[in-house]
Amino acid sequence: KKKLLEIKDLSIQYITEDGTVRAVDDMNLEIGKGETLGLVGETGAGKTTTALGIMQLVPNPPGKIIKGEIIFEGEDLLKKTATQLRKIRGNKISMIFQDPMTSLNPVMTVGEQIAEVVKLHQKVNAKEAIKRAQEMLDTVGIPAGRHKDYPHQFSGGMRQRVVIAIALACNPTLLIADEPTTALDVTIQAQVLDLMKKLKEEFETSMIMITHDLGVVAEVCDKVAIMYAGNVVEYTSKENLYTVPKHPYTIGLFNSIPNPEEDETRLKPIKGLMPDPTDLPTGCPFHPRCPHATKKCAEVMPKSIEVAPGHFVKCLLFSDGGVE
Ligand code: SF4
C-alpha cells in the first residue's frame, strides 16, 4: 500500500522536576493509505504522546521532540510552520478523544457544530452546510432530525458518534482516535467500533487507533504496534500478532486476557508494575517483569529486529546473538 505516514527514529521527552521522561524512544512506524494501525499499551506507555507528536501538539515545555521525522504525504511535519500545521490539522489529520464532551461545544446544537466544520472545509453556503451536517448525522446513525439538539440531550455513545461526524466532516486522510470507546459501555463500544469500521471502508480514511484493549485491535486494525515504556516492542500485522506473537510483553498481554471459555483462575497477569517513567530500568525496560530476562537484558537496550518480513521485535532473544 502507498505510504501515508512514516515515523522515523522519533524520540519525545518531557523534562520534569523529577527527571527526564523518555515518553517515546526511537519510534519507527508506517501507515499505508486506508490502513488502520493499532497503538496498544498500558497507561503511560507513550501512546497519547505519539499522537500529540504527530499532531505537533506536544506541550512544550515540558515536552520536546528530540529527534526524528514524521513524514506525512511525503513531507516532514517537523519542518512545517505553525500556520501550515494548523491547516494540516484542520484538513488532513483529525483527532477523536476518549471523552466526547471535551470536543463538543455545550451551547451549540450538534447540527451547527458539524455545519461549522463543513463550511470551513468545503466551499458551501450556510444552508447547504446544515444539509451536509444532517447527512453526516445520518451516516453515523443519528436521525438527521436531531441536528437541532444540544450535546447534553444525547447519550455518551451518541455524543461520540457526533464527534466522529465532526471529525469526518473535514474529510481527513488520517484520523487519530485516542481510546474512542473506553468511556462507553460494552454494547455501545461495539456499535461505535462497527461504525468506525464502516466509515473506514466508505471514506478510505487511514486511522491510528490508540487503545489498551486487544479486543478493539482484533475488531478494526490491520497492523499493530505494542508499546512499553516509550518503546515499540513489537510491530506487525494483526494476523502475525495473534498467531505468532514474539515479544515477552506481547505474550504477557495475551495471557492476561480473561478467556470466557476457560476457568478464570488461569488468568495470568504480568507480574510487577510499569516502571517509573522518570527512572526507567537500565537495558531493556521490561527486564524487571520479563520471565526470560538474563543479566545481559539489564545491561543492553535491544534494537528493533525484523524477525520475519514486516514483523519487528525489540528484544534480545531475537536481536543479533540473542541472550547468552
Ligand atoms: Fe525479556 Fe530480555 Fe527480551 Fe527484554 S530483552 S523482553 S528482558 S528477554
Tab-separated table of C-alpha atoms and ligand atoms in Angstrom:
chain	number	residue	atom	x	y	z
A	1	LYS	CA	0.000	0.000	0.000
A	2	LYS	CA	1.069	3.562	-0.705
A	3	LYS	CA	2.624	5.180	2.361
A	4	LEU	CA	0.633	7.921	4.037
A	5	LEU	CA	2.581	8.412	7.236
A	6	GLU	CA	6.075	7.372	8.134
A	7	ILE	CA	7.557	7.913	11.576
A	8	LYS	CA	11.332	7.642	11.612
A	9	ASP	CA	13.544	7.421	14.710
A	10	LEU	CA	11.143	9.634	16.661
A	11	SER	CA	12.061	10.473	20.263
A	12	ILE	CA	9.926	12.686	22.510
A	13	GLN	CA	10.872	13.624	26.068
A	14	TYR	CA	9.313	15.514	28.954
A	15	ILE	CA	11.658	17.421	31.217
A	16	THR	CA	10.082	17.389	34.694
A	17	GLU	CA	11.261	18.277	38.185
A	18	ASP	CA	11.569	14.575	38.914
A	19	GLY	CA	13.734	13.925	35.882
A	20	THR	CA	13.554	13.317	32.150
A	21	VAL	CA	10.747	11.113	30.849
A	22	ARG	CA	11.612	9.303	27.640
A	23	ALA	CA	7.978	9.212	26.541
A	24	VAL	CA	8.701	7.975	23.019
A	25	ASP	CA	12.025	6.373	22.228
A	26	ASP	CA	13.350	5.793	18.723
A	27	MET	CA	9.997	5.007	17.180
A	28	ASN	CA	9.664	3.696	13.630
A	29	LEU	CA	6.196	3.123	12.174
A	30	GLU	CA	4.400	3.295	8.840
A	31	ILE	CA	0.784	3.629	7.802
A	32	GLY	CA	-0.458	2.990	4.294
A	33	LYS	CA	-3.436	4.637	2.604
A	34	GLY	CA	-6.676	3.273	4.055
A	35	GLU	CA	-4.858	1.259	6.716
A	36	THR	CA	-5.641	1.186	10.424
A	37	LEU	CA	-2.768	0.946	12.876
A	38	GLY	CA	-3.460	-0.045	16.468
A	39	LEU	CA	-1.218	1.579	19.063
A	40	VAL	CA	-1.511	-0.626	22.116
A	41	GLY	CA	-0.109	-0.333	25.612
A	42	GLU	CA	-0.819	0.445	29.239
A	43	THR	CA	-1.328	3.983	30.554
A	44	GLY	CA	1.985	5.815	30.378
A	45	ALA	CA	3.417	3.657	27.576
A	46	GLY	CA	3.646	6.661	25.229
A	47	LYS	CA	0.593	6.164	23.021
A	48	THR	CA	-1.007	9.564	23.512
A	49	THR	CA	2.363	11.327	23.309
A	50	THR	CA	2.867	9.644	19.932
A	51	ALA	CA	-0.493	11.020	18.753
A	52	LEU	CA	0.300	14.503	20.075
A	53	GLY	CA	3.690	14.251	18.367
A	54	ILE	CA	2.075	13.540	15.001
A	55	MET	CA	-0.347	16.436	15.531
A	56	GLN	CA	2.582	18.621	16.703
A	57	LEU	CA	0.668	19.312	19.890
A	58	VAL	CA	3.156	18.035	22.469
A	59	PRO	CA	3.027	20.706	25.201
A	60	ASN	CA	6.374	22.495	25.136
A	61	PRO	CA	7.555	22.897	27.875
A	62	PRO	CA	7.779	20.343	29.401
A	63	GLY	CA	7.641	18.215	26.221
A	64	LYS	CA	10.114	18.262	23.375
A	65	ILE	CA	10.604	16.325	20.177
A	66	ILE	CA	14.255	15.387	20.500
A	67	LYS	CA	14.815	13.862	17.098
A	68	GLY	CA	13.217	12.074	14.191
A	69	GLU	CA	10.995	12.673	11.205
A	70	ILE	CA	7.227	12.494	10.757
A	71	ILE	CA	6.690	12.187	7.032
A	72	PHE	CA	3.063	12.798	6.084
A	73	GLU	CA	2.119	12.649	2.389
A	74	GLY	CA	5.820	12.884	1.549
A	75	GLU	CA	6.638	15.922	3.711
A	76	ASP	CA	8.206	16.165	7.162
A	77	LEU	CA	5.677	17.664	9.600
A	78	LEU	CA	8.536	18.662	11.892
A	79	LYS	CA	9.700	21.152	9.263
A	80	LYS	CA	6.324	22.901	8.842
A	81	THR	CA	5.467	26.361	10.128
A	82	ALA	CA	2.728	26.899	12.725
A	83	THR	CA	0.332	28.157	10.026
A	84	GLN	CA	0.985	25.176	7.749
A	85	LEU	CA	0.457	22.836	10.683
A	86	ARG	CA	-2.843	24.441	11.623
A	87	LYS	CA	-4.057	23.846	8.055
A	88	ILE	CA	-2.951	20.209	8.103
A	89	ARG	CA	-4.615	19.617	11.472
A	90	GLY	CA	-7.856	21.120	10.279
A	91	ASN	CA	-7.964	19.497	6.868
A	92	LYS	CA	-5.919	16.351	6.719
A	93	ILE	CA	-5.455	14.967	10.214
A	94	SER	CA	-8.315	14.796	12.732
A	95	MET	CA	-8.270	13.517	16.261
A	96	ILE	CA	-11.015	11.944	18.403
A	97	PHE	CA	-10.583	11.834	22.170
A	98	GLN	CA	-11.852	9.487	24.859
A	99	ASP	CA	-14.356	11.913	26.342
A	100	PRO	CA	-16.611	13.334	23.616
A	101	MET	CA	-17.688	16.254	25.830
A	102	THR	CA	-14.195	17.765	25.669
A	103	SER	CA	-14.566	18.266	21.911
A	104	LEU	CA	-18.203	19.400	21.824
A	105	ASN	CA	-19.469	22.885	22.463
A	106	PRO	CA	-22.302	22.640	25.039
A	107	VAL	CA	-24.090	25.785	23.869
A	108	MET	CA	-24.293	24.989	20.150
A	109	THR	CA	-26.600	22.431	18.542
A	110	VAL	CA	-24.799	19.430	17.108
A	111	GLY	CA	-26.014	20.367	13.625
A	112	GLU	CA	-24.426	23.819	13.926
A	113	GLN	CA	-21.182	22.286	15.130
A	114	ILE	CA	-20.922	19.888	12.208
A	115	ALA	CA	-22.027	22.608	9.773
A	116	GLU	CA	-19.323	24.922	11.073
A	117	VAL	CA	-16.664	22.367	10.207
A	118	VAL	CA	-18.266	21.681	6.825
A	119	LYS	CA	-18.235	25.420	5.988
A	120	LEU	CA	-14.594	25.633	6.934
A	121	HIS	CA	-13.585	22.761	4.698
A	122	GLN	CA	-15.960	22.767	1.799
A	123	LYS	CA	-16.983	25.818	-0.168
A	124	VAL	CA	-20.695	25.721	0.615
A	125	ASN	CA	-23.216	28.239	1.967
A	126	ALA	CA	-24.895	28.023	5.393
A	127	LYS	CA	-27.984	26.223	4.112
A	128	GLU	CA	-26.006	23.569	2.264
A	129	ALA	CA	-23.718	23.151	5.277
A	130	ILE	CA	-26.691	22.304	7.510
A	131	LYS	CA	-27.891	19.850	4.878
A	132	ARG	CA	-24.442	18.230	4.824
A	133	ALA	CA	-24.481	18.132	8.645
A	134	GLN	CA	-27.770	16.260	8.562
A	135	GLU	CA	-26.338	13.783	6.069
A	136	MET	CA	-23.297	13.279	8.306
A	137	LEU	CA	-25.561	12.572	11.291
A	138	ASP	CA	-27.383	10.031	9.203
A	139	THR	CA	-24.049	8.428	8.191
A	140	VAL	CA	-23.099	7.928	11.838
A	141	GLY	CA	-26.522	6.503	12.680
A	142	ILE	CA	-28.236	9.504	14.287
A	143	PRO	CA	-31.628	10.603	12.911
A	144	ALA	CA	-30.993	13.735	10.831
A	145	GLY	CA	-33.893	15.480	12.608
A	146	ARG	CA	-31.851	15.619	15.806
A	147	HIS	CA	-29.489	18.216	14.317
A	148	LYS	CA	-31.277	20.846	16.412
A	149	ASP	CA	-30.430	19.091	19.696
A	150	TYR	CA	-27.650	20.083	22.082
A	151	PRO	CA	-24.863	17.717	23.226
A	152	HIS	CA	-26.403	17.177	26.691
A	153	GLN	CA	-29.517	15.763	25.023
A	154	PHE	CA	-27.503	12.797	23.704
A	155	SER	CA	-26.184	9.689	25.443
A	156	GLY	CA	-22.404	9.106	25.711
A	157	GLY	CA	-22.364	6.741	22.713
A	158	MET	CA	-24.424	9.164	20.600
A	159	ARG	CA	-22.105	12.037	21.542
A	160	GLN	CA	-19.094	10.011	20.396
A	161	ARG	CA	-20.924	9.472	17.087
A	162	VAL	CA	-21.380	13.243	16.794
A	163	VAL	CA	-17.645	13.705	17.408
A	164	ILE	CA	-16.896	11.145	14.697
A	165	ALA	CA	-19.246	13.021	12.339
A	166	ILE	CA	-17.386	16.269	13.061
A	167	ALA	CA	-14.006	14.585	12.541
A	168	LEU	CA	-15.168	13.152	9.226
A	169	ALA	CA	-16.769	16.400	8.076
A	170	CYS	CA	-13.268	17.679	7.307
A	171	ASN	CA	-12.746	14.597	5.181
A	172	PRO	CA	-9.371	13.829	6.774
A	173	THR	CA	-6.819	11.476	5.232
A	174	LEU	CA	-5.739	10.423	8.717
A	175	LEU	CA	-7.953	10.002	11.758
A	176	ILE	CA	-6.299	9.538	15.144
A	177	ALA	CA	-8.668	8.044	17.702
A	178	ASP	CA	-7.426	8.073	21.304
A	179	GLU	CA	-9.335	5.435	23.273
A	180	PRO	CA	-12.565	6.466	21.488
A	181	THR	CA	-14.680	3.777	23.108
A	182	THR	CA	-13.120	3.463	26.570
A	183	ALA	CA	-15.677	5.705	28.277
A	184	LEU	CA	-18.620	3.838	26.736
A	185	ASP	CA	-20.353	0.715	27.958
A	186	VAL	CA	-19.680	-2.561	26.159
A	187	THR	CA	-22.680	-2.698	23.792
A	188	ILE	CA	-22.225	0.917	22.739
A	189	GLN	CA	-18.478	0.290	22.345
A	190	ALA	CA	-19.224	-2.432	19.807
A	191	GLN	CA	-21.594	-0.147	17.905
A	192	VAL	CA	-19.081	2.700	17.731
A	193	LEU	CA	-16.345	0.300	16.565
A	194	ASP	CA	-18.667	-1.067	13.887
A	195	LEU	CA	-19.349	2.472	12.789
A	196	MET	CA	-15.622	3.271	12.585
A	197	LYS	CA	-15.033	0.138	10.535
A	198	LYS	CA	-17.825	1.052	8.162
A	199	LEU	CA	-16.544	4.610	7.776
A	200	LYS	CA	-13.002	3.411	7.172
A	201	GLU	CA	-14.273	1.328	4.274
A	202	GLU	CA	-16.588	4.030	2.939
A	203	PHE	CA	-14.222	7.014	3.189
A	204	GLU	CA	-10.914	5.089	2.889
A	205	THR	CA	-9.588	7.099	5.822
A	206	SER	CA	-6.358	5.847	7.381
A	207	MET	CA	-6.614	5.519	11.145
A	208	ILE	CA	-4.476	5.272	14.219
A	209	MET	CA	-6.463	3.571	16.931
A	210	ILE	CA	-4.985	4.136	20.373
A	211	THR	CA	-6.163	1.545	22.861
A	212	HIS	CA	-5.212	-0.639	25.794
A	213	ASP	CA	-7.696	-3.222	24.608
A	214	LEU	CA	-6.574	-6.084	22.332
A	215	GLY	CA	-10.260	-6.742	21.598
A	216	VAL	CA	-10.515	-3.369	19.861
A	217	VAL	CA	-7.419	-4.251	17.831
A	218	ALA	CA	-8.978	-7.519	16.712
A	219	GLU	CA	-12.066	-5.612	15.549
A	220	VAL	CA	-10.644	-2.803	13.485
A	221	CYS	CA	-6.877	-2.843	12.973
A	222	ASP	CA	-4.736	-4.037	10.066
A	223	LYS	CA	-1.404	-3.528	11.819
A	224	VAL	CA	-0.427	-3.231	15.461
A	225	ALA	CA	2.376	-1.579	17.414
A	226	ILE	CA	2.711	-2.735	21.005
A	227	MET	CA	4.262	-0.068	23.234
A	228	TYR	CA	6.009	-0.458	26.555
A	229	ALA	CA	7.691	2.375	28.465
A	230	GLY	CA	8.030	4.567	25.373
A	231	ASN	CA	9.266	1.770	23.122
A	232	VAL	CA	7.534	-0.028	20.281
A	233	VAL	CA	8.422	-3.538	21.419
A	234	GLU	CA	6.561	-5.385	18.676
A	235	TYR	CA	5.169	-4.142	15.380
A	236	THR	CA	3.487	-6.318	12.775
A	237	SER	CA	0.233	-7.253	11.025
A	238	LYS	CA	-2.749	-8.107	13.192
A	239	GLU	CA	-2.612	-11.683	11.878
A	240	ASN	CA	1.014	-12.135	12.956
A	241	LEU	CA	0.352	-10.569	16.328
A	242	TYR	CA	-2.460	-13.005	17.064
A	243	THR	CA	-0.873	-16.119	15.594
A	244	VAL	CA	2.859	-15.711	16.243
A	245	PRO	CA	3.403	-13.057	18.944
A	246	LYS	CA	7.110	-12.847	19.755
A	247	HIS	CA	7.865	-10.250	22.413
A	248	PRO	CA	7.570	-11.491	26.017
A	249	TYR	CA	5.456	-8.406	26.858
A	250	THR	CA	3.007	-9.101	23.998
A	251	ILE	CA	2.736	-12.720	25.101
A	252	GLY	CA	2.136	-11.497	28.658
A	253	LEU	CA	-0.659	-9.227	27.418
A	254	PHE	CA	-2.374	-12.106	25.642
A	255	ASN	CA	-2.042	-14.328	28.710
A	256	SER	CA	-3.635	-11.681	30.871
A	257	ILE	CA	-6.849	-11.516	28.820
A	258	PRO	CA	-9.604	-13.379	30.639
A	259	ASN	CA	-10.807	-16.207	28.432
A	260	PRO	CA	-14.548	-16.714	28.949
A	261	GLU	CA	-14.257	-20.363	27.892
A	262	GLU	CA	-11.632	-21.162	30.479
A	263	ASP	CA	-11.529	-21.101	34.216
A	264	GLU	CA	-10.820	-17.604	35.486
A	265	THR	CA	-8.051	-18.902	37.724
A	266	ARG	CA	-5.994	-19.465	34.579
A	267	LEU	CA	-5.683	-15.739	34.079
A	268	LYS	CA	-2.032	-14.780	34.414
A	269	PRO	CA	-1.495	-11.054	34.816
A	270	ILE	CA	2.002	-9.810	34.023
A	271	LYS	CA	3.838	-9.681	37.328
A	272	GLY	CA	5.150	-6.344	38.552
A	273	LEU	CA	4.189	-2.807	37.585
A	274	MET	CA	5.036	-0.413	34.786
A	275	PRO	CA	8.340	1.239	35.687
A	276	ASP	CA	8.513	4.839	36.921
A	277	PRO	CA	8.852	6.810	33.673
A	278	THR	CA	11.404	9.190	35.219
A	279	ASP	CA	13.520	6.289	36.399
A	280	LEU	CA	13.427	3.581	33.736
A	281	PRO	CA	15.414	0.398	34.333
A	282	THR	CA	18.740	0.086	32.519
A	283	GLY	CA	18.897	-2.097	29.430
A	284	CYS	CA	15.553	-3.476	28.279
A	285	PRO	CA	12.860	-1.543	30.218
A	286	PHE	CA	10.777	-4.718	30.511
A	287	HIS	CA	13.525	-6.763	32.208
A	288	PRO	CA	12.248	-6.472	35.818
A	289	ARG	CA	8.989	-8.116	34.721
A	290	CYS	CA	10.221	-10.449	31.990
A	291	PRO	CA	10.215	-14.216	32.585
A	292	HIS	CA	13.132	-14.613	30.119
A	293	ALA	CA	15.339	-11.821	31.442
A	294	THR	CA	19.063	-12.515	31.790
A	295	LYS	CA	21.924	-10.403	33.087
A	296	LYS	CA	22.509	-9.020	29.614
A	297	CYS	CA	18.897	-7.725	29.466
A	298	ALA	CA	19.636	-5.388	32.366
A	299	GLU	CA	22.677	-4.016	30.535
A	300	VAL	CA	21.866	-3.781	26.848
A	301	MET	CA	18.971	-1.910	25.237
A	302	PRO	CA	17.671	-4.205	22.484
A	303	LYS	CA	17.409	-2.944	18.914
A	304	SER	CA	14.325	-3.475	16.797
A	305	ILE	CA	14.908	-6.534	14.580
A	306	GLU	CA	12.834	-7.664	11.594
A	307	VAL	CA	12.311	-11.312	12.555
A	308	ALA	CA	10.151	-12.050	9.502
A	309	PRO	CA	9.072	-9.743	6.650
A	310	GLY	CA	7.165	-6.863	8.258
A	311	HIS	CA	7.449	-8.289	11.791
A	312	PHE	CA	9.621	-6.184	14.129
A	313	VAL	CA	10.588	-7.147	17.680
A	314	LYS	CA	12.695	-5.225	20.202
A	315	CYS	CA	14.070	-7.994	22.396
A	316	LEU	CA	17.490	-9.554	22.909
A	317	LEU	CA	16.017	-13.020	22.390
A	318	PHE	CA	15.772	-12.071	18.723
A	319	SER	CA	18.463	-9.491	18.077
A	320	ASP	CA	21.974	-10.383	16.940
A	321	GLY	CA	23.472	-13.002	19.140
A	322	GLY	CA	20.360	-13.198	21.342
A	323	VAL	CA	20.713	-13.620	25.078
A	324	GLU	CA	23.594	-15.731	26.306
B	1	SF4	FE1	12.855	-10.002	28.208
B	1	SF4	FE2	15.430	-9.597	27.767
B	1	SF4	FE3	13.720	-9.609	25.741
B	1	SF4	FE4	13.716	-7.589	27.443
B	1	SF4	S1	15.354	-8.157	26.075
B	1	SF4	S2	11.950	-8.645	26.684
B	1	SF4	S3	14.168	-8.634	29.338
B	1	SF4	S4	14.237	-11.337	27.063
